[in-house]
Coordinates of C-alpha atoms in Angstrom, one line a residue:
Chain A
X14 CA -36.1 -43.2 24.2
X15 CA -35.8 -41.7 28.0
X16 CA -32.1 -43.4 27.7
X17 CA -31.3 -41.3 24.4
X18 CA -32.5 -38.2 26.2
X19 CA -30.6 -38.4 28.9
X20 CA -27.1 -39.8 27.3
X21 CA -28.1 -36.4 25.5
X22 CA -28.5 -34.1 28.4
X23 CA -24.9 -35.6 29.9
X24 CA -23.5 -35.3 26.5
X25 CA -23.9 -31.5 26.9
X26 CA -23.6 -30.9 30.8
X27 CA -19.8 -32.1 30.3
X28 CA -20.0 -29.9 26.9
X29 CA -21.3 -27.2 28.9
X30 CA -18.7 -27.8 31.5
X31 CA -15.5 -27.5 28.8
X32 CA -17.0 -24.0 27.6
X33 CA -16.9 -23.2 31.1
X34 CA -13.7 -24.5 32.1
X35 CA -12.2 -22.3 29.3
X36 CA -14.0 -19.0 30.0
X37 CA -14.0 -18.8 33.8
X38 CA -10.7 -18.8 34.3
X39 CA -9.9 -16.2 31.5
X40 CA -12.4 -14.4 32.8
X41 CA -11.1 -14.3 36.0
X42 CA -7.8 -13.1 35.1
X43 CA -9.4 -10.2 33.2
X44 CA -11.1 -9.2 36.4
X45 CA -8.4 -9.5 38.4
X46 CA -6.6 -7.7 36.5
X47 CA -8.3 -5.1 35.7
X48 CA -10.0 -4.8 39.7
X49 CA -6.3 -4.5 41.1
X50 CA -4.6 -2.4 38.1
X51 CA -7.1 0.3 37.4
X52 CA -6.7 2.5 40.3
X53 CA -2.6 3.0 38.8
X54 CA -4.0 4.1 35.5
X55 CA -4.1 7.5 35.6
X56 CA -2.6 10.4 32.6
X57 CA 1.0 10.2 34.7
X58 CA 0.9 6.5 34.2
X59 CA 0.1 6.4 30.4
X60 CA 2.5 9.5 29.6
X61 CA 5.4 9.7 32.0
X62 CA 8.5 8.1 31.8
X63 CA 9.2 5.3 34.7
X64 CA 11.0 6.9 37.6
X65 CA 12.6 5.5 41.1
X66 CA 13.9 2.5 40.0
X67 CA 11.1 2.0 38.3
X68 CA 9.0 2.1 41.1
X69 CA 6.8 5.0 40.3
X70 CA 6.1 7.4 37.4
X71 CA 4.8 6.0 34.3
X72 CA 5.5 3.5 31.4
X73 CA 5.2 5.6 28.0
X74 CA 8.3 4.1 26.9
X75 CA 7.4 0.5 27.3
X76 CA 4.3 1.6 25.6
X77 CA 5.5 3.2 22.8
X78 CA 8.5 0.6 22.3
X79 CA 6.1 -2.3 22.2
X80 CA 4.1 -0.1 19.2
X81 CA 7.4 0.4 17.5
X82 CA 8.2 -3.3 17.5
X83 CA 4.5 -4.7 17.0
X84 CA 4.4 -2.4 14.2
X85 CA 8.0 -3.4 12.7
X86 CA 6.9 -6.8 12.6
X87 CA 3.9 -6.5 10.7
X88 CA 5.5 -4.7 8.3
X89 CA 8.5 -7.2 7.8
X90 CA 6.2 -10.3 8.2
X91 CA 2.6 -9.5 6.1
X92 CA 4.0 -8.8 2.8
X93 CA 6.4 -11.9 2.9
X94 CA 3.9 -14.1 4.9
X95 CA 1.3 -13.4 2.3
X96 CA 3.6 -13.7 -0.9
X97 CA 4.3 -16.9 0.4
X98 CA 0.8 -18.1 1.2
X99 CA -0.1 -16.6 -2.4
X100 CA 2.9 -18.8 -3.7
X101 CA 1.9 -22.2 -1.7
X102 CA -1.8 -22.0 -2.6
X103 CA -2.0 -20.4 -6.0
X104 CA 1.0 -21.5 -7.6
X105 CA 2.8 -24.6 -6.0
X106 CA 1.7 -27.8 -7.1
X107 CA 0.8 -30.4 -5.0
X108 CA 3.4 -32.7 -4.6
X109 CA 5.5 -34.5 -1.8
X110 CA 7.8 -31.6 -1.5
X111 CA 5.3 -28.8 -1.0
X112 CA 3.0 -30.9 1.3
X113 CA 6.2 -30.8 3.2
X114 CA 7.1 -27.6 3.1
X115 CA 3.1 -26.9 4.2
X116 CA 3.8 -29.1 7.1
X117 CA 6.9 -27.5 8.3
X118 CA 5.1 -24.0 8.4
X119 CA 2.4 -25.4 10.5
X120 CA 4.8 -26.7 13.0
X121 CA 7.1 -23.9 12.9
X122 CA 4.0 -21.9 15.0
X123 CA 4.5 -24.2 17.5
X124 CA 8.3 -23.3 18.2
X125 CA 9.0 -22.1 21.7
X126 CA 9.6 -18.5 21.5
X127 CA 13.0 -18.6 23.2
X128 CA 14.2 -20.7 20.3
X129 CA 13.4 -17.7 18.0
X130 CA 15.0 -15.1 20.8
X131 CA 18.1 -17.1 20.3
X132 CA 17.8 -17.2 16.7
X133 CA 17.6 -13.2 16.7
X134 CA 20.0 -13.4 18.7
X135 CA 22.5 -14.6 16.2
X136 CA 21.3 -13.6 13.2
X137 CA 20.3 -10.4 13.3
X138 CA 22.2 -9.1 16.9
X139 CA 25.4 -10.4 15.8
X140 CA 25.8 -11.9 12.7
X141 CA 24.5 -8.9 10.9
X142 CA 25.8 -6.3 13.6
X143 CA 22.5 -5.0 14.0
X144 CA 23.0 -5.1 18.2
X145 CA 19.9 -5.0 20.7
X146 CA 17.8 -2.6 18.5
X147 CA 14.1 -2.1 17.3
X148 CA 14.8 -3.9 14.2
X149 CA 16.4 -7.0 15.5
X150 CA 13.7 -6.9 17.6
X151 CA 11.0 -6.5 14.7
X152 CA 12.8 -9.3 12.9
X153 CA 12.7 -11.5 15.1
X154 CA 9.0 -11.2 16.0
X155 CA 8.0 -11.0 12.8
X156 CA 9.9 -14.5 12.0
X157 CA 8.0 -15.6 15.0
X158 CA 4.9 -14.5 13.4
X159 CA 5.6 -15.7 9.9
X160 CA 3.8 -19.3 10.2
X161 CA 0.9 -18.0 11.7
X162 CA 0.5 -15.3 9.0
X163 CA 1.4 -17.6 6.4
X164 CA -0.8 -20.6 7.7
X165 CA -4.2 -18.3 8.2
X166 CA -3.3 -16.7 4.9
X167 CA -3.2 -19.5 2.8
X168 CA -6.5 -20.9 4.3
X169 CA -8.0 -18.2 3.7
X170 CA -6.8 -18.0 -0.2
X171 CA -7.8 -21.7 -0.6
X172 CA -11.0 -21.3 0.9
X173 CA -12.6 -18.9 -1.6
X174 CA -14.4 -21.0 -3.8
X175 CA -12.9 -22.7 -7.0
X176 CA -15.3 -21.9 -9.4
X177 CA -14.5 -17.5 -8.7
X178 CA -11.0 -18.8 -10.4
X179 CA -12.9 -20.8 -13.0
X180 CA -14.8 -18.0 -13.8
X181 CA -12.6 -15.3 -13.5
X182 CA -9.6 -17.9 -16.5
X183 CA -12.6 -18.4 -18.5
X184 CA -13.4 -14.6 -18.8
X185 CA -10.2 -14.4 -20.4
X186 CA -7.8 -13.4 -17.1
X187 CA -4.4 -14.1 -16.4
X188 CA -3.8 -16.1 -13.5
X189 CA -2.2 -13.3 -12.0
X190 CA -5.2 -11.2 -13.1
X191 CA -7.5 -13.6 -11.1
X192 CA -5.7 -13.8 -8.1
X193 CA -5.4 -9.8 -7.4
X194 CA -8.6 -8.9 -8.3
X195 CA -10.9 -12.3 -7.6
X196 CA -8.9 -14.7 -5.1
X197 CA -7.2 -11.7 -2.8
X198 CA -10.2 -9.3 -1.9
X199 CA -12.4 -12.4 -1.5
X200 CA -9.6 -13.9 1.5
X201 CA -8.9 -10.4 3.1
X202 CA -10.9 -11.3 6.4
X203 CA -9.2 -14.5 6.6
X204 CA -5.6 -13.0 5.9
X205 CA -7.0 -10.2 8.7
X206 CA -7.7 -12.9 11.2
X207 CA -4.1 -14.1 10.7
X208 CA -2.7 -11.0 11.3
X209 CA -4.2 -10.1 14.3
X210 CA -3.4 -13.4 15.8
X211 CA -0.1 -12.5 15.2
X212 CA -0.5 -9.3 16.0
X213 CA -1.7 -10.4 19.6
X214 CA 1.3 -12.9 19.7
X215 CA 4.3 -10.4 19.0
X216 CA 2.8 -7.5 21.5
X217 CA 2.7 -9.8 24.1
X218 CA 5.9 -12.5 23.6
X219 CA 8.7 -11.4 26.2
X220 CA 11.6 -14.3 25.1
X221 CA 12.1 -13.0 21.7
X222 CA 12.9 -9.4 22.3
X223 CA 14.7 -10.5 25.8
X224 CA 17.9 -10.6 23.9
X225 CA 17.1 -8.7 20.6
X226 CA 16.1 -5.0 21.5
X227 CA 14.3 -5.4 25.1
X228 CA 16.3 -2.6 27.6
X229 CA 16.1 -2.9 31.1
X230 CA 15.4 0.6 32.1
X231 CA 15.7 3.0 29.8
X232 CA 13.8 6.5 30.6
X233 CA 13.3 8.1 26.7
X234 CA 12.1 7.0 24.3
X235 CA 14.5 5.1 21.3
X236 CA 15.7 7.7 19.5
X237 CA 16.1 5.1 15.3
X238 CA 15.3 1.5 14.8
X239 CA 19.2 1.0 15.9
X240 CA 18.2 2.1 19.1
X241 CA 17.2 0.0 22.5
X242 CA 13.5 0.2 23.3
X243 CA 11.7 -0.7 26.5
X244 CA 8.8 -3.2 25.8
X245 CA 5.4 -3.8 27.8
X246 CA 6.3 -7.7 28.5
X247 CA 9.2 -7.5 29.6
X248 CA 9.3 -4.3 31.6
X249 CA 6.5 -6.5 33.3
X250 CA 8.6 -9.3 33.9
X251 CA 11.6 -6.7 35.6
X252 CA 9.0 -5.1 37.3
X253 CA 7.4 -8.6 38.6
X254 CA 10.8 -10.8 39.4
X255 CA 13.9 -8.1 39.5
X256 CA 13.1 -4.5 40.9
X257 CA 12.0 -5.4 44.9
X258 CA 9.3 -2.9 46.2
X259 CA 7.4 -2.4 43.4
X260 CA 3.3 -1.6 44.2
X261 CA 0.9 -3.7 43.3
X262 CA -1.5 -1.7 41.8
X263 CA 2.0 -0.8 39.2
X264 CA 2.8 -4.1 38.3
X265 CA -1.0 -4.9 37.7
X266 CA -1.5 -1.7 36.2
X267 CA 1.1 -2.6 33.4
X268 CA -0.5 -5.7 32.7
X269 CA -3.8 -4.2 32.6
X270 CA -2.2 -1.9 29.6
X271 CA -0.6 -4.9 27.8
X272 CA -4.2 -6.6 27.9
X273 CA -6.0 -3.5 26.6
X274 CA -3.2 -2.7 23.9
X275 CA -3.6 -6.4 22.6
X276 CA -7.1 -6.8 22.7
X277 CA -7.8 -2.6 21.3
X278 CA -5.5 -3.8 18.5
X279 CA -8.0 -7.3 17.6
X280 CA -10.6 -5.3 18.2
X281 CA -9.4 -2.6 15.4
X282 CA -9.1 -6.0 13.0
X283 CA -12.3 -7.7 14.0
X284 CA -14.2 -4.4 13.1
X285 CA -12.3 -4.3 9.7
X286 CA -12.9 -7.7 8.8
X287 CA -16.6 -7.7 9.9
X288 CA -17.3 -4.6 7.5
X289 CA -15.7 -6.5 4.3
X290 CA -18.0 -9.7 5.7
X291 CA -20.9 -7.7 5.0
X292 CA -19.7 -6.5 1.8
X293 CA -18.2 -9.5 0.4
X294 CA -20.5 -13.3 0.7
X295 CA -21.3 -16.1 -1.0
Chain B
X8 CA -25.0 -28.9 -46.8
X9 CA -22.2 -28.5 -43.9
X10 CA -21.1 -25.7 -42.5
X11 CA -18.0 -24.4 -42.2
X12 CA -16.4 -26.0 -39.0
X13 CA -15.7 -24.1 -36.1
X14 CA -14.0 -26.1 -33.8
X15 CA -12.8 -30.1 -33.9
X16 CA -11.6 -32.8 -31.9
X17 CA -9.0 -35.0 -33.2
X18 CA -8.5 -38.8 -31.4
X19 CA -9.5 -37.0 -27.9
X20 CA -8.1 -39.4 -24.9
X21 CA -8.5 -37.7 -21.6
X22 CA -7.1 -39.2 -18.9
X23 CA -7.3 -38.5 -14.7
X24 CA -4.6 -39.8 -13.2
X25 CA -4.9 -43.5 -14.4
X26 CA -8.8 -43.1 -15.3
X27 CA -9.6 -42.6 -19.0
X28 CA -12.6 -40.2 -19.2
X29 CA -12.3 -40.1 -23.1
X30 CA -11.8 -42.7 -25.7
X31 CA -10.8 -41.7 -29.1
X32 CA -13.3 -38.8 -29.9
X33 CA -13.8 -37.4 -33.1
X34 CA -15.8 -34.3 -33.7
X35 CA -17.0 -31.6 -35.4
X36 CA -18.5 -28.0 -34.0
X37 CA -20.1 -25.9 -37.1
X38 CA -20.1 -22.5 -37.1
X39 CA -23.7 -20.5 -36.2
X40 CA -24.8 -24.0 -34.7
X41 CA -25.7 -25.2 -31.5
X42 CA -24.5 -28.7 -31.1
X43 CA -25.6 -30.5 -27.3
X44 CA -23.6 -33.3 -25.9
X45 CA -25.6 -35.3 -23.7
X46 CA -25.4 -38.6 -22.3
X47 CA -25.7 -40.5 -18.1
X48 CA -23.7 -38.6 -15.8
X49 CA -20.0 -39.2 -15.4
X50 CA -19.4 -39.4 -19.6
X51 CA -17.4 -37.4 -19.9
X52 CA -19.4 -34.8 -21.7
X53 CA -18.9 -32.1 -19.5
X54 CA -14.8 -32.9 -19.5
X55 CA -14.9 -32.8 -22.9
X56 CA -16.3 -29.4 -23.7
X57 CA -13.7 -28.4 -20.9
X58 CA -10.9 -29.0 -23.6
X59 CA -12.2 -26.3 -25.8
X60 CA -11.2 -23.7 -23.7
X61 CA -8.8 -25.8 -21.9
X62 CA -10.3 -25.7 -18.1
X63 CA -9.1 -29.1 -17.5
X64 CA -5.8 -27.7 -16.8
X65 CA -7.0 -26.6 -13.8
X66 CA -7.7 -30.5 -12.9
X67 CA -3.8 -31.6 -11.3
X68 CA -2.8 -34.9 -12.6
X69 CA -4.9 -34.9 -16.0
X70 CA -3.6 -35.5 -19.4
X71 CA -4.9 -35.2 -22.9
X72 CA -3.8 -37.0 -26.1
X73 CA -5.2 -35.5 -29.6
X74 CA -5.8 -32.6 -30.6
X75 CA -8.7 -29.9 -30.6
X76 CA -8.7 -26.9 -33.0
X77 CA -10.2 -23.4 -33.0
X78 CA -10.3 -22.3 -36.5
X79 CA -7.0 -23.7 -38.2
X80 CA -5.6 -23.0 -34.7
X81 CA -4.5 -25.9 -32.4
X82 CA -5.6 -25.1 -29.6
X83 CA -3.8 -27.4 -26.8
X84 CA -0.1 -26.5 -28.7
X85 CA 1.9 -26.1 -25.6
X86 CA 2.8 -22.5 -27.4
X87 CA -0.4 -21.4 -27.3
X88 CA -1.6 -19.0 -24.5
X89 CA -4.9 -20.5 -22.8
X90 CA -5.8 -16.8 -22.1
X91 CA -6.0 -16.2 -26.1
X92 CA -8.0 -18.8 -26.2
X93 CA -10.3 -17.9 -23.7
X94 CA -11.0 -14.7 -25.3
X95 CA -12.4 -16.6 -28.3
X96 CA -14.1 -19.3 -26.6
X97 CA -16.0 -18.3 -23.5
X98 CA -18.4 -20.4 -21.0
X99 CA -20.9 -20.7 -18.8
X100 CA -21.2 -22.9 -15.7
X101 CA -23.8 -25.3 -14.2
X102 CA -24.1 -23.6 -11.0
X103 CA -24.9 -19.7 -11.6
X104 CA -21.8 -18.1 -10.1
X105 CA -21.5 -14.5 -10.0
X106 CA -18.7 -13.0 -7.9
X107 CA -19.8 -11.0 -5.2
X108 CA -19.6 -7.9 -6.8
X109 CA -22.0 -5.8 -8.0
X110 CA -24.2 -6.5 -11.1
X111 CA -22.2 -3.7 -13.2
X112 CA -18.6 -4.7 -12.2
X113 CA -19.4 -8.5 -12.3
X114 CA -20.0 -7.6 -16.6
X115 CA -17.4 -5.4 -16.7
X116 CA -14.7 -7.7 -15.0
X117 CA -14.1 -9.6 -18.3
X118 CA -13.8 -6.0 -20.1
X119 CA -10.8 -4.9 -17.4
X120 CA -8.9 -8.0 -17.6
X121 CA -8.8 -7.3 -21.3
X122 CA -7.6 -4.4 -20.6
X123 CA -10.6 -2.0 -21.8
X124 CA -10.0 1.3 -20.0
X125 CA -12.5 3.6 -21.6
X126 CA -15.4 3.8 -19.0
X127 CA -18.0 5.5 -22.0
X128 CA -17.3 2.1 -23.6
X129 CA -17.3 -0.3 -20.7
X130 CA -20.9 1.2 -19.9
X131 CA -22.3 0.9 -23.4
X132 CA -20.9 -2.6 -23.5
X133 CA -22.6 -3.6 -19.9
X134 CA -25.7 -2.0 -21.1
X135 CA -25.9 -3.7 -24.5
X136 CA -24.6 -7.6 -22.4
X137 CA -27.1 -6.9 -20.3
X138 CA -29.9 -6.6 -22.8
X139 CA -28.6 -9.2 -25.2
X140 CA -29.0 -11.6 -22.0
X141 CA -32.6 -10.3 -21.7
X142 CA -31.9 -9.2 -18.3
X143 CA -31.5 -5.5 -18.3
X144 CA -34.9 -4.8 -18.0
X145 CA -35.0 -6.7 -14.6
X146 CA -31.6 -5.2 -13.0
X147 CA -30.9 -1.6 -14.5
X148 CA -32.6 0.7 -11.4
X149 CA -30.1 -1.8 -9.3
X150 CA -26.6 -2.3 -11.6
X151 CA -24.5 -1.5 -8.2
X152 CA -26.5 -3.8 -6.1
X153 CA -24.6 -7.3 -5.0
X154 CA -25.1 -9.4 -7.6
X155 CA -25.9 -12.5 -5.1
X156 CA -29.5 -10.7 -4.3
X157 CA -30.8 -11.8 -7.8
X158 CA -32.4 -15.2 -8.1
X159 CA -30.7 -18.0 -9.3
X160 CA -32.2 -17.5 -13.3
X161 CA -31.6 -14.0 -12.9
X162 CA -27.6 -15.0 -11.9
X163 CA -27.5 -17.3 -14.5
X164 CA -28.3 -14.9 -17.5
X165 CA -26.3 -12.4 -15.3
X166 CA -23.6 -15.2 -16.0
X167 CA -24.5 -15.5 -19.7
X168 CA -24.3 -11.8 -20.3
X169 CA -20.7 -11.2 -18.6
X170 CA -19.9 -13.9 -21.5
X171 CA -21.1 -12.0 -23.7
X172 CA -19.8 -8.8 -22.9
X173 CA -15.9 -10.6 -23.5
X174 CA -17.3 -10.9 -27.4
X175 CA -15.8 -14.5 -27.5
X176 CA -16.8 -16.4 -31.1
X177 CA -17.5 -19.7 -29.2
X178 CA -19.6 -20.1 -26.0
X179 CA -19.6 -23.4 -24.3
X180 CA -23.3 -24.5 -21.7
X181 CA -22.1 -26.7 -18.9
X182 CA -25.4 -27.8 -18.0
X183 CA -26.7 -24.0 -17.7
X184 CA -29.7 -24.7 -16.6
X185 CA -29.4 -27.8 -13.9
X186 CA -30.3 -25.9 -10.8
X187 CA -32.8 -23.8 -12.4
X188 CA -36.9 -23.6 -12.5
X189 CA -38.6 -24.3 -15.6
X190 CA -39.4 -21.2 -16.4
X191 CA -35.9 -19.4 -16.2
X192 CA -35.2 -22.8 -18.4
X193 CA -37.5 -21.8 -21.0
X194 CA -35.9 -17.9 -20.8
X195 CA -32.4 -19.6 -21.4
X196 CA -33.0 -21.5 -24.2
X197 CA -35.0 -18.8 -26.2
X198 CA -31.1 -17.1 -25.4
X199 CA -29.4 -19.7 -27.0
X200 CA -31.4 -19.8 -30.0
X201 CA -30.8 -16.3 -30.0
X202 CA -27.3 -16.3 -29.9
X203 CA -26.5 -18.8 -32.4
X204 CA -27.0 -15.9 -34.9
X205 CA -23.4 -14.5 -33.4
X206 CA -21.9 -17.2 -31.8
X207 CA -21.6 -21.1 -32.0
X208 CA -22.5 -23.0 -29.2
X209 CA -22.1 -26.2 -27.4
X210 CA -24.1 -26.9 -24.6
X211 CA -24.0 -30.3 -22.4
X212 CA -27.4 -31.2 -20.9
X213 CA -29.0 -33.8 -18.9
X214 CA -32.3 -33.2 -20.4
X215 CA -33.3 -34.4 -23.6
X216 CA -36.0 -32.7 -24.2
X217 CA -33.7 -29.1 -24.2
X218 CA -30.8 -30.8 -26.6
X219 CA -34.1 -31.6 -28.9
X220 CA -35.3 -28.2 -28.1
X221 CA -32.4 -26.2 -28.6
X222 CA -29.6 -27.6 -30.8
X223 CA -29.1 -28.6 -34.4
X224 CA -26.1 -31.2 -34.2
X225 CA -26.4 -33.9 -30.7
X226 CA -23.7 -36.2 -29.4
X227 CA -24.1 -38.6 -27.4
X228 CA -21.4 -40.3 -25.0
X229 CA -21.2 -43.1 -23.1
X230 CA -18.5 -44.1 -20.9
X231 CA -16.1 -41.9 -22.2
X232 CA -16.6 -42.5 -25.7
X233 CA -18.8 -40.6 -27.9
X234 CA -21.7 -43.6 -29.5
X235 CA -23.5 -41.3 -32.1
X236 CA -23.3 -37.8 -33.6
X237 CA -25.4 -36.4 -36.1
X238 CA -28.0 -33.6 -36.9
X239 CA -30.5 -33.6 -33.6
X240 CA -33.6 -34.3 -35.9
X241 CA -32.1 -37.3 -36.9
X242 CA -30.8 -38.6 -34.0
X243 CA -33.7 -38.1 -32.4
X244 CA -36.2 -39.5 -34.9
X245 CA -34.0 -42.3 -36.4
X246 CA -31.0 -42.9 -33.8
X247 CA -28.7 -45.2 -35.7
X248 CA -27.3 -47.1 -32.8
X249 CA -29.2 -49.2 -30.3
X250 CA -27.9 -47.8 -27.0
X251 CA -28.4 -44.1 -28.1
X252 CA -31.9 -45.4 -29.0
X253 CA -31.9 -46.8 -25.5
X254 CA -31.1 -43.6 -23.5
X255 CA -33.3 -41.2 -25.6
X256 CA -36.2 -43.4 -25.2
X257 CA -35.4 -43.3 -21.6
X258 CA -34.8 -47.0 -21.3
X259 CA -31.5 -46.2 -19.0
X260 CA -29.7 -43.5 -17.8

């Protein structure tokens, strides 16, 4: 009995220790972060364009690029990512092929990013002559963000209970019918959770818009989607590893708007899926 | 006398993958009747009354040989559209399942999908589902209230009534009353003898005592292959066969 106790109080120190292994450091960076960026955020910072070599003034064009391209990639990637979930789980049958085709997705999320920097690269920079530009940028992200989208999506659609589509077919509805009206509103917070992981992923990936659409220093902001656009990461990375003399509190201060960005955009999701939580159960 | 038949089942095999579920059945629905299938668990009752509104094609890897007709219409003809049949042969589940939606658009869902647009109508109908399931009395202050806040009897005549409401000519029981108390039990079958003034209805049950209860034809199955039918009086007083004898008197099963 006292053995089973204690095997059970080690059990969950080590337990306890993993948690914590995990959230110190992450909370760490946060503070650091934010303890040495803050005193560079100020309304110059947010709104000005970067000035001495990027050494000063503000970065509203990084800002805004990295809006323009998070927002391009959504819009390129959630319609096809959840077509094709609604495809794999509603329609496909289950056979050696498809299981395949499953698999590949999942593993496709696991790609480096550079791989898909080069792919944008070729495809969308050159082959189709779109040159560094917002959209090759959004393209490319949004490919990167395809499997995740696509993977969360279909969980989601294959979690909502079998009998709804029962039901729903023996009410006399089209497959189609059940699937807008039954299957889709009932997966909506786990298509949401998808997209904001992906969401998360393309605002803060640097090697996929390095050779797509990222500009080096570029003080306006892009004029079309053909157009070169600064992008939080990687004016970051300059900022860290090629422009010498830059302040601390800059660099730190970029980051700290990179973090906030990110996490104000899961925030905006989590509160959107929480409210159709409460609406929707079972 | 005999009724006019409603709906039949022709040399029925039914097979899951390599598993037979049904051997060679042969029966006959009459119209205005409520004829119960009942037998151990694992039959094949409750696949069988799938194939009358063709739900086991929702099963991957299943098969059917024979045929099973609506009417003069054969129902599993490849040409035929499952939705039109459907529409004429509706069902009610084992577990009450309402979609979480609210008590009003959970009735009207089957009227939308039909594509009934006029909303003076789709009320009326709602209304008159409603109180043909005997339940209107209990939700009508709350018809935009989450359906998953009634209890479960209350969800299963929700169930019933969002049946109704489709006006199908055939309603199929899976076990409608498995997970519910005795007294919602009692409410549903008073329903079903209520019903069978409209519709004809087959209903698979566990308990004897209901298919005595309730219906005026009984099957019974065993291993996939149906031992006795006949009128439920008779089955139940005189049982011709020795195993049917055997499970009604509760020797097994």
């Amino acid at each position: 009995m006292r053995n089973t106790q204690r095997s059970q109080k080690i059990a969950f120190f080590f337990l306890f220790l993993a948690t914590l292994l995990i959230v110190v450091p992450v909370g760490l960076i946060v503070v650091i972060i934010i303890q040495k960026g803050l005193p560079a955020i100020n309304w110059q910072f947010l709104s000005d364009i970067p000035r001495q070599g990027m050494r000063s003034g503000g970065i509203f064009p990084a800002i805004i690029g990295t809006f323009y391209l998070v927002f391009g990639a959504i819009v390129f990637a959630l319609p096809i990512g959840l077509l094709a979930a609604i495809y794999l789980s509603e329609y496909a049958k289950d056979n050696m092929l498809n299981r395949i085709i499953k698999l590949a997705i999942v593993n496709l999320s696991g790609v480096p990013s550079v791989v898909y920097g080069l792919f944008g690269l070729a495809l969308f920079v050159v082959f189709f002559k779109f040159g560094a530009s917002i959209l090759s940028g959004s393209l490319t992200l949004g490919i990167m963000i395809l499997p995740i989208i696509i993977t969360t999506s279909r969980e989601a659609l294959e979690s909502v209970p079998q009998s709804f589509r029962e039901v729903s077919l023996s009410l006399g509805a089209s497959k189609w019918q059940t699937i807008r009206q039954i299957v889709l509103p009932n997966a909506i917070p786990g298509i949401l959770t998808g997209t904001i992981l992906g969401l998360g992923r393309a605002a803060g990936e640097t090697a996929p818009i390095l050779f797509t659409v990222a500009a080096f220093y570029l003080p306006r902001l892009p004029k079309s989607i053909f157009d070169q656009a600064m992008a939080l990461p990687y004016h970051l990375y300059v900022i860290s590893t090629q422009v010498p003399n830059v302040d601390e509190k800059v660099r730190y201060g970029t980051a700290l708007v990179l973090l906030v960005l990110v996490l104000f955009m899961n925030l905006v999701a989590i509160i959107i899926r929480y409210n159709f939580r409460k609406k929707k159960k079972w | 006398m005999h009724n006019k038949i409603k709906m039949q089942a022709k040399d029925v095999d039914f097979f899951y993958g390599k598993n037979q579920a049904l051997k060679n059945v042969n029966l006959d629905v009459y119209a205005n009747r409520v004829t119960a299938m009942i037998g151990p668990s694992g039959c094949g009752k409750s696949t069988f009354i799938r194939l009358f509104n063709r739900m086991n094609e929702l099963v991957p890897h299943t098969a059917l040989c024979g045929k099973i007709f609506l009417d003069d219409l054969e129902i599993n003809n490849p040409s035929v559209d499952p939705v039109d049949i459907r529409r004429r042969v509706g069902m009610v589940f084992q577990k009450p399942n309402p979609f979480p939606k609210s008590i009003f658009e959970n009735i009207s869902y089957g009227l939308k999908v039909n594509g009934i647009k006029d909303k003076a109508f789709i009320g009326q109908k709602v209304e008159d589902s409603l109180k043909r399931a005997v339940i209107w009395g209990e939700v009508k202050d709350r018809l935009h209230d989450s359906a998953l806040k009634l209890s479960g009897g209350q969800q299963q005549r929700l169930c019933i009534a969002r049946c109704l409401a489709v006006e199908t000519e055939v309603i199929l029981f899976d076990e409608p009353c498995a997970s519910l108390d005795p007294i919602s039990t009692a409410k549903i079958e008073e329903l079903i003898l209520e019903l069978k003034k409209d519709y004809t209805i087959i209903i698979v049950t566990h308990n004897m005592q209901q298919a005595a209860r309730v219906s005026d034809y009984t099957g019974f199955f065993l291993l996939g292959e149906l031992v006795e039918f006949g009128k439920t009086q008779d089955m139940f007083t005189a049982p011709r066969n020795k195993k049917t004898e055997d499970y009604i008197t509760g020797r097994f099963g």
